[in-house]
Short mmCIF file of C-alpha atoms and ligand atoms in Angstrom, two decimals:
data_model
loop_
_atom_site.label_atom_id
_atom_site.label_comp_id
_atom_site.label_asym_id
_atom_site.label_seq_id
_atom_site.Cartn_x
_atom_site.Cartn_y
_atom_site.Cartn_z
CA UNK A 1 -7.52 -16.25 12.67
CA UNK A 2 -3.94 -14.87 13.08
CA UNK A 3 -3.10 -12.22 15.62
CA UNK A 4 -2.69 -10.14 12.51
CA UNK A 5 -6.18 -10.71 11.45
CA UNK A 6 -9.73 -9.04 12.88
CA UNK A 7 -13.04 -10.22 11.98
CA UNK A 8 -14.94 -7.27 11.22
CA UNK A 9 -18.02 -9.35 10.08
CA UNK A 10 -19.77 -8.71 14.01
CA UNK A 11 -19.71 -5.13 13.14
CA UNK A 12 -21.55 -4.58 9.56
CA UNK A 13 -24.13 -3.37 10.53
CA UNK A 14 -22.57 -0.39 12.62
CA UNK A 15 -20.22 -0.08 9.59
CA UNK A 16 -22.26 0.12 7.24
CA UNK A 17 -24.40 2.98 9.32
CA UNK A 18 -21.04 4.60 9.49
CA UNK A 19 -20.05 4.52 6.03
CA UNK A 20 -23.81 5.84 5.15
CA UNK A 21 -23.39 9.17 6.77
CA UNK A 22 -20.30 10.11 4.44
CA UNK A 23 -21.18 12.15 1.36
CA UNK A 24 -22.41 10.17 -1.82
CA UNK A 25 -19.85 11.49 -4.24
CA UNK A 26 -16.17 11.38 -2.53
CA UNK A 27 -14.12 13.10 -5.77
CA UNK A 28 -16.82 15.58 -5.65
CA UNK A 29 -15.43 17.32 -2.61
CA UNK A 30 -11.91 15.50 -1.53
CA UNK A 31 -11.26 18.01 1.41
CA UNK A 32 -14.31 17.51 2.55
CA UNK A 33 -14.76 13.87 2.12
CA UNK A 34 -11.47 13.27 3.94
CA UNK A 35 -12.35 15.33 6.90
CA UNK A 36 -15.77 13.69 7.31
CA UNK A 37 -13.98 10.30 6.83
CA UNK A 38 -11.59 11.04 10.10
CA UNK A 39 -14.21 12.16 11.99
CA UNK A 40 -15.98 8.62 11.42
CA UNK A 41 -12.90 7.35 12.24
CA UNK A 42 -13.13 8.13 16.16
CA UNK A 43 -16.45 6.54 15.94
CA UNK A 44 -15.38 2.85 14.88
CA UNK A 45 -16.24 -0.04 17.26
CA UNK A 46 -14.04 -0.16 19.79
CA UNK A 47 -12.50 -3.49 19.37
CA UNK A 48 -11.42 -2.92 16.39
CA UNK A 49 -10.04 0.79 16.68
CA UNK A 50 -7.70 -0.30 19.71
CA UNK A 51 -7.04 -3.23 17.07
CA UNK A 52 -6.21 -0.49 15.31
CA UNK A 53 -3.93 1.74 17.67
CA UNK A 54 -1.94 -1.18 18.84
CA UNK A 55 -0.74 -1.63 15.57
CA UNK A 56 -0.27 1.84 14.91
CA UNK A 57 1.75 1.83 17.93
CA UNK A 58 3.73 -1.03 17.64
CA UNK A 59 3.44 -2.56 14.65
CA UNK A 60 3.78 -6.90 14.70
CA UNK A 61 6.04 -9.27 13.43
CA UNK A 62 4.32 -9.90 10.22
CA UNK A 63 4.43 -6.00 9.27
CA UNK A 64 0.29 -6.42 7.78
CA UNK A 65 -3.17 -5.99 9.59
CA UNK A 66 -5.92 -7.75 7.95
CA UNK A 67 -9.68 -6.42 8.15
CA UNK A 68 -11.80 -9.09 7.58
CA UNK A 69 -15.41 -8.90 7.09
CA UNK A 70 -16.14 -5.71 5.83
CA UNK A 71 -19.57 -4.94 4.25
CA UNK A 72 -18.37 -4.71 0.71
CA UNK A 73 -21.79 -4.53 -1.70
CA UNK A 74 -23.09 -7.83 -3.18
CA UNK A 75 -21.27 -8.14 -6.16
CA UNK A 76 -24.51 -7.50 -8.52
CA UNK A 77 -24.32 -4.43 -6.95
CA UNK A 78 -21.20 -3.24 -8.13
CA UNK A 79 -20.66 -1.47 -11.06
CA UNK A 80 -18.16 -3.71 -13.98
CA UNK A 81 -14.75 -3.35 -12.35
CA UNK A 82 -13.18 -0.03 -14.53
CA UNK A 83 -10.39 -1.14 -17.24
CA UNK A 84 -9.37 3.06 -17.30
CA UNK A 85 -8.39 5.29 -14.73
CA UNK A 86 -8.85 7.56 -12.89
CA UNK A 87 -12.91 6.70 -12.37
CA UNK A 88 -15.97 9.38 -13.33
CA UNK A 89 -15.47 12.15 -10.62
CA UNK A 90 -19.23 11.50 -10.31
CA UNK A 91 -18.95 8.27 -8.95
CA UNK A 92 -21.26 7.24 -6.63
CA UNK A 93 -19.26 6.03 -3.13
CA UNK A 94 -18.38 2.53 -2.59
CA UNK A 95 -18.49 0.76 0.44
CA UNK A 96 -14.50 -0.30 0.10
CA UNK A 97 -13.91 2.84 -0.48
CA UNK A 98 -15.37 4.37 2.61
CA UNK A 99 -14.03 1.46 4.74
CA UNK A 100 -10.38 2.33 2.93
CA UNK A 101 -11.14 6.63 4.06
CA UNK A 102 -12.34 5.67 7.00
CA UNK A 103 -9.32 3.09 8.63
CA UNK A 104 -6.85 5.35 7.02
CA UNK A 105 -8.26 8.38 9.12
CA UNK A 106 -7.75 6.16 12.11
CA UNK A 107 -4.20 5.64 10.95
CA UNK A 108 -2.97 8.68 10.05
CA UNK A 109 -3.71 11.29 7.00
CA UNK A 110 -4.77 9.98 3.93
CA UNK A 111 -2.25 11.62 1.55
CA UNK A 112 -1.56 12.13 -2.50
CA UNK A 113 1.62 12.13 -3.41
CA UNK A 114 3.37 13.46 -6.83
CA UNK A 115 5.81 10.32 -7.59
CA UNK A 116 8.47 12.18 -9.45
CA UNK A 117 7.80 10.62 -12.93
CA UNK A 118 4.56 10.28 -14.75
CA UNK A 119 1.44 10.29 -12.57
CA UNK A 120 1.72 14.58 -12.46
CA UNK A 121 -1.67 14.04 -13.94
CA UNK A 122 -3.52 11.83 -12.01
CA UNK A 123 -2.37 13.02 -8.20
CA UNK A 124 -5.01 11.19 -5.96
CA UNK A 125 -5.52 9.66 -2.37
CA UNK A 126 -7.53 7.53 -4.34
CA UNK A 127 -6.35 4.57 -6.45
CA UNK A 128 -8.12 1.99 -7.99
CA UNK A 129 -5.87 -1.47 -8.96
CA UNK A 130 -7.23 -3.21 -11.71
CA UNK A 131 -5.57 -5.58 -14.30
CA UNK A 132 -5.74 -3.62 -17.95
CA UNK A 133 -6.28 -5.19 -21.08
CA UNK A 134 -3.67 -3.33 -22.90
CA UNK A 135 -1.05 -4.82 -20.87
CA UNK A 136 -2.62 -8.01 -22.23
CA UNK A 137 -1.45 -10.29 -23.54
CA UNK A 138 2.71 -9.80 -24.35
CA UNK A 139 3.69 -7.41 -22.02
CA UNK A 140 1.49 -8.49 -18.93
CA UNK A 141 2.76 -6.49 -16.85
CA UNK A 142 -0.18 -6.02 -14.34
CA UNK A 143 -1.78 -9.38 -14.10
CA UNK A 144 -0.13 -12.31 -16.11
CA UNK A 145 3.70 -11.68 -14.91
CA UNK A 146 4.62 -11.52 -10.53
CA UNK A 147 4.91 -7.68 -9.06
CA UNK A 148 8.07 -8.50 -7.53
CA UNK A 149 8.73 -7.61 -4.18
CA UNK A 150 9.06 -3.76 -3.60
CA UNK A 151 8.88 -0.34 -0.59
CA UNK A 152 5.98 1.79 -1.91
CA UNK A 153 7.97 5.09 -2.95
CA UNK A 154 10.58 4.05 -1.96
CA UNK A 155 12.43 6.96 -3.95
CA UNK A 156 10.34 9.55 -2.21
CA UNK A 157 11.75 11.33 0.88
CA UNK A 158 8.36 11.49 2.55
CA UNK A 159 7.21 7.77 1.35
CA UNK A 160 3.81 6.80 3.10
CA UNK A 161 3.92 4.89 6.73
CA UNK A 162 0.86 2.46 5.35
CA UNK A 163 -0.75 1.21 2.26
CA UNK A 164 -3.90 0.44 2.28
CA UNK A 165 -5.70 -2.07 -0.07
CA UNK A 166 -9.58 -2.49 -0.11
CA UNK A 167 -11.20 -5.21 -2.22
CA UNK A 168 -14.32 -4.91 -3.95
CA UNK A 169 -13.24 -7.81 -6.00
CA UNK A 170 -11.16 -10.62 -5.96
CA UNK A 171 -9.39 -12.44 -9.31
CA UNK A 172 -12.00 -14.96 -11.01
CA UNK A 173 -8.88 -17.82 -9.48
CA UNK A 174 -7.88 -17.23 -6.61
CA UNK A 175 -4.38 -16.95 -7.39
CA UNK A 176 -3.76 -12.78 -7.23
CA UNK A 177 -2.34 -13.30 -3.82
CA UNK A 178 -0.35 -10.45 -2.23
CA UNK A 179 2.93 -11.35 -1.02
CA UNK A 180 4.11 -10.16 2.48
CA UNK A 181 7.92 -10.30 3.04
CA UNK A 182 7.86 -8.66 6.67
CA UNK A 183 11.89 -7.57 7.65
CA UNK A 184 11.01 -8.62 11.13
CA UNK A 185 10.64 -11.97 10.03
CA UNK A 186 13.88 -11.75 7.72
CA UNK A 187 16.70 -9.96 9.85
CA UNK A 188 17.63 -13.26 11.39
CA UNK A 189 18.00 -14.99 8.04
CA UNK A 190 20.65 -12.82 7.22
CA UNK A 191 24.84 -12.84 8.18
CA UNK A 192 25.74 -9.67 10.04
CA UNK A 193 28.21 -8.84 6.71
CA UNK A 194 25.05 -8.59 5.09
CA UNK A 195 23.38 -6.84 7.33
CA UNK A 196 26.11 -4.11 7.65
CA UNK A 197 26.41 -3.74 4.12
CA UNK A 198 22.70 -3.08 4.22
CA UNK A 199 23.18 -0.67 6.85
CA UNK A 200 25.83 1.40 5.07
CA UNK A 201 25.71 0.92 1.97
CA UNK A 202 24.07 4.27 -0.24
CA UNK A 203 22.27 3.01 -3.21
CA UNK A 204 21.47 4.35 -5.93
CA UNK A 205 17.79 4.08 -7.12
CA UNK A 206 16.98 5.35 -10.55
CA UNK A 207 12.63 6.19 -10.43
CA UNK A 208 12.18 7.01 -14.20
CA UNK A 209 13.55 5.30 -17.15
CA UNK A 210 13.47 8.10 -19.75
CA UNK A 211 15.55 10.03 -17.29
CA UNK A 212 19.22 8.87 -16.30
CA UNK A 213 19.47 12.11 -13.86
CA UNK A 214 16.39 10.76 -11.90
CA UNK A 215 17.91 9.15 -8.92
CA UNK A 216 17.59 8.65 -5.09
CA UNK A 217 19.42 7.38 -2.54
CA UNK A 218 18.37 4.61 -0.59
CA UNK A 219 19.88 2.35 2.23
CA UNK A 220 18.06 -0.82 2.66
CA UNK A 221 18.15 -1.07 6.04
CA UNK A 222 18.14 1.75 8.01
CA UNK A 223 16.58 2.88 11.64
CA UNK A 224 17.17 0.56 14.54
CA UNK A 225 20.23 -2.05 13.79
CA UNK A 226 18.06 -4.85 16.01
CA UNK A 227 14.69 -3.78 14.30
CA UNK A 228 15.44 -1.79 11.09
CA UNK A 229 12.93 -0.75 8.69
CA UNK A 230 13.23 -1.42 4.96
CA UNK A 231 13.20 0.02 1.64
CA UNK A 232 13.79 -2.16 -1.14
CA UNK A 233 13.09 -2.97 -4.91
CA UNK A 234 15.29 -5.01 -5.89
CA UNK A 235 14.95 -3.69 -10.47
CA UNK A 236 15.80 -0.34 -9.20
CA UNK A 237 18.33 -0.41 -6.48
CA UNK A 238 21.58 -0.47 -8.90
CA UNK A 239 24.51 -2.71 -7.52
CA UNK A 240 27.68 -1.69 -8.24
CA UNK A 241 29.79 -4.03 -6.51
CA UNK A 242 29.90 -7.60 -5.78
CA UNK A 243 29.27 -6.85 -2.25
CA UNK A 244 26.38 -4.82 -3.55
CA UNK A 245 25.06 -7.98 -5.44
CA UNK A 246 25.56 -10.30 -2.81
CA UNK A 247 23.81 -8.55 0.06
CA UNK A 248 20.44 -7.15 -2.52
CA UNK A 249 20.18 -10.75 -3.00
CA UNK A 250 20.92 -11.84 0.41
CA UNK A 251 17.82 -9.66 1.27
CA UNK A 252 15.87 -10.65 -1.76
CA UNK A 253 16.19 -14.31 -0.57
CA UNK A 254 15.26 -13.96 3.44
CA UNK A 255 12.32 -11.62 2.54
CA UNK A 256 11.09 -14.34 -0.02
CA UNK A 257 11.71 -17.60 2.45
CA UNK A 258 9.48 -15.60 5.21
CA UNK A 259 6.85 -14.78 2.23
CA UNK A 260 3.37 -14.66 3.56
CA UNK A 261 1.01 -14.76 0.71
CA UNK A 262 -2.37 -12.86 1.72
CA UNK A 263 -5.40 -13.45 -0.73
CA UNK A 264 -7.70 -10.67 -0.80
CA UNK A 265 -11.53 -11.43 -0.41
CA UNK A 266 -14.38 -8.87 -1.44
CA UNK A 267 -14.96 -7.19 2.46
CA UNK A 268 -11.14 -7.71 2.80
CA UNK A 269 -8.53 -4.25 3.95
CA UNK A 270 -4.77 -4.91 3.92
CA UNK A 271 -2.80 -2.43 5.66
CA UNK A 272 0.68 -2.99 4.72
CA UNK A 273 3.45 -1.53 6.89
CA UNK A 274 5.35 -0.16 4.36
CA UNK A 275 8.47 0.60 6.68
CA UNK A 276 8.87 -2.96 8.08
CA UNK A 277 7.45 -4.85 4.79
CA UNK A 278 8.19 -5.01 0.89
CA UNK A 279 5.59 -6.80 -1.31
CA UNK A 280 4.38 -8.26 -4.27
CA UNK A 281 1.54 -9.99 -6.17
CA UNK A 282 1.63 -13.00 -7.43
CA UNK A 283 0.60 -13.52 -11.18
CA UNK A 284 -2.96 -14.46 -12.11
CA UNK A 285 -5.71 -14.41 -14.70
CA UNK A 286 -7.77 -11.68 -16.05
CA UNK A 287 -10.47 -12.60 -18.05
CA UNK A 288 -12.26 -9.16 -19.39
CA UNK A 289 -15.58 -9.76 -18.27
CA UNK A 290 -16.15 -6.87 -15.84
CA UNK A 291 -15.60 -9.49 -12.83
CA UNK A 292 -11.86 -8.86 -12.25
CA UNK A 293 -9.76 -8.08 -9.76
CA UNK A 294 -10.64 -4.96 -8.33
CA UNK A 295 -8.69 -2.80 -5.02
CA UNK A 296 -8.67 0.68 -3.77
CA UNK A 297 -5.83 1.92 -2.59
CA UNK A 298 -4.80 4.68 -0.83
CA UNK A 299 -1.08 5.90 1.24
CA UNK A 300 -1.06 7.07 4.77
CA UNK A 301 1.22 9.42 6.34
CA UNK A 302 1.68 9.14 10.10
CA UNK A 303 4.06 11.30 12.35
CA UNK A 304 6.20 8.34 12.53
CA UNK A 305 10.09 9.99 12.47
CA UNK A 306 8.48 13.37 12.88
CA UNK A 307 7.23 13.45 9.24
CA UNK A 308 4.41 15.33 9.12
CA UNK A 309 3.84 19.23 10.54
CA UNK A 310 0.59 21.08 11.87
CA UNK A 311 -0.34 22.34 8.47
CA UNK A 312 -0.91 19.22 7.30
CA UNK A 313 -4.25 18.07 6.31
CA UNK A 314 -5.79 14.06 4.88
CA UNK A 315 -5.87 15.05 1.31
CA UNK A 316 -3.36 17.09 0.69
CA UNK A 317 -0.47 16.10 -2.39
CA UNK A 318 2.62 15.65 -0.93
CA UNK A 319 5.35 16.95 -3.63
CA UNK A 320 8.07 15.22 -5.05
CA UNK A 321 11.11 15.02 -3.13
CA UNK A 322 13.58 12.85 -3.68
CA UNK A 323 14.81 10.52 -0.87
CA UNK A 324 18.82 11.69 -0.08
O1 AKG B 401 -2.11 -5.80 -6.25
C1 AKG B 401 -1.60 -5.97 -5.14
O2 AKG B 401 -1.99 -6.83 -4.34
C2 AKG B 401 -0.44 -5.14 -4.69
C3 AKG B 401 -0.28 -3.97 -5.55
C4 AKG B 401 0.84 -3.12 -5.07
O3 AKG B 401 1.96 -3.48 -5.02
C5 AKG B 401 0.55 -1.77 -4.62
O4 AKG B 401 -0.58 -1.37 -4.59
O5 AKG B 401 1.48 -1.06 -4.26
FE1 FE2 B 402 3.15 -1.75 -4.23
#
C-alpha cells in the first residue's frame, strides 16, 4: 500500500468496540452525537491516529489519506442503499457513519454548512451520496455522466479543510472511481505565466444559476507561490479573457495528467484535502436494485489559516458567506 494508504483491517475489532459505545440514533441528538464522536476520537489506535496527525499536520503529495479496512456491516446487513434524502431521523447508526464522526473528530470539527443556494433545507454534517433514479436516464447527472473536477465550496469564504467520504457500498462495476488531481503533483506541469495568472487573477464564480447576482471571487491559486493551495471548478469559474482561458485550462490539464483515480471499497474512508486537491468521479452504472453506490459524507473545519474561533463547536452550521 501507498504511503497515503493505512490498513485499518488489524484494528476492527477495537473499532468496532469504539463505534459501539456511540448512541444508536446519531440525527436523534446531533450535538450530542458529535461530542461523543470526538471524544472517541482521542481513543483510536495509535498507529493510526498519529497516521492521522501527520497528515493533519503536513498534508502529502497526493493531497488524500485512505482508511482501509474499516468494519463496514456485511452487506445483508445493510439496509437498501436510500434513492431520497435526507434519511429517517430515526435511523439506526451505521458503522461508516461512525467511522466518518469519529476520523473527522480527530481532524477537526465536523461542520454543516448553508451553501448559499438551495440546500437551506437540508443543512447537515451528514450527507449521504447516492446515484438517483430521477436523474436517470437523460439527464444523468449523478451517475451516468463524469463529476468533473471541482474545490468543495469553493464559493464559500469558510469552505471545509477536509471531505470525508465513507463507503457502505461500492457501484455494482467497479467503475465509480474518485478522481484525485492533487496541486502538489500539478504545479510543476505548469509555465510560470500560468502560474502567475493563477496567482492574480480574481475570478468570478457564479454558485446559483437562477441568480446572476450570486457570485464569489476566487483565485485559483493562492497561499504559498512554491506550495499553493487550490480552488477550482472549472463550469463556474467564468473566463473573461484569453489569458483567463488559457491558464483555467492550463490547470484543468496538469490536474488531469497527475489524476489519481481512487475506487472506494465497502470499509473504505477518503479524506480529501480539499485545499491542495480538486476532484471528480468518474461515470458508472446504477442499476436500481438497492445495491448501489452508497457514501457518507461529511466537511471538516480545522484552524488551518485561523478559521475557526473558541465558540465553535462539531455540529454547528456554518452560514453562508461568500468567498471575496
Ligand atoms: O462521489 C464521489 O466519489 C465524489 C463526490 C463528490 O464530489 C463530493 O462528495 O463532493
Ligand atoms: Fe465534491
Amino acid at each position: 500500500m501507498s504511503s497515503s494508504t493505512i490498513d485499518c483491517a488489524p484494528y476492527r475489532a477495537e473499532l468496532l468496540a469504539l463505534a459501539s459505545t456511540l448512541p444508536r440514533v446519531p440525527r436523534a441528538d446531533p450535538y450530542a452525537f458529535f461530542e461523543d464522536a470526538m471524544r472517541l476520537a482521542d481513543r483510536l489506535p495509535h498507529e493510526l491516529r498519529d497516521g492521522l496527525d501527520d497528515f493533519n499536520a503536513n498534508g502529502n503529495v497526493t493531497g488524500y489519506l485512505l482508511l482501509r479496512g474499516l468494519p463496514v456491516e456485511p452487506d445483508d446487513e445493510l439496509p437498501p442503499t436510500p434513492t431520497v434524502s435526507p434519511p429517517p431521523e430515526d435511523r439506526p447508526l451505521l458503522n461508516m457513519e461512525a467511522m466518518l464522526c469519529i476520523v473527522g473528530g480527530a481532524l477537526g470539527l465536523l461542520t454543516a454548512y448553508d451553501q448559499g443556494y438551495g440546500n437551506r433545507r437540508s443543512i447537515t454534517v451528514l450527507h449521504e451520496l447516492f446515484p438517483t433514479p430521477e436523474a436517470h436516464p437523460l439527464s444523468g447527472a449523478t451517475s451516468t455522466t463524469q463529476l468533473e473536477f471541482h474545490t468543495d465550496l469553493s464559493h464559500h469564504a469558510h469552505q471545509p479543510n477536509y471531505i470525508l467520504l465513507s463507503c457502505s457500498r461500492g457501484d455494482h462495476e467497479g467503475r465509480a472511481a474518485t478522481l484525485i488531481g492533487s496541486i502538489r503533483k500539478a504545479l510543476p506541469l505548469l509555465s510560470d505565466e500560468v502560474r502567475d495568472h493563477l496567482f492574480d487573477r480574481v475570478f468570478t464564480r457564479r454558485f446559483d444559476a437562477a441568480d446572476p447576482g450570486a457570485i464569489a471571487r476566487v483565485k485559483p491559486l493562492y497561499g504559498d507561490r512554491d506550495d499553493p493551495y487550490v480552488s477550482f471548478n472549472r463550469s463556474f469559474l467564468s473566463a473573461e479573457t484569453p489569458q483567463d482561458v488559457a491558464a483555467l485550462d492550463a490547470l484543468s490539464a496538469a490536474l488531469t495528467a497527475v489524476t489519481e483515480p481512487v475506487l472506494l471499497t465497502p470499509g473504505d474512508l477518503l479524506i480529501i484535502d480539499n485545499f491542495r486537491i480538486a476532484h471528480g468521479r468518474a461515470p458508472f452504472t446504477a442499476r436500481w436494485d438497492g445495491k448501489d453506490r452508497w457514501l457518507h459524507r461529511a466537511y471538516v473545519r480545522t484552524d488551518r489559516n485561523g478559521q475557526l474561533s473558541e465558540a465553535d463547536r462539531a455540529g454547528d452550521v456554518v452560514p453562508f458567506v461568500p468567498r471575496r
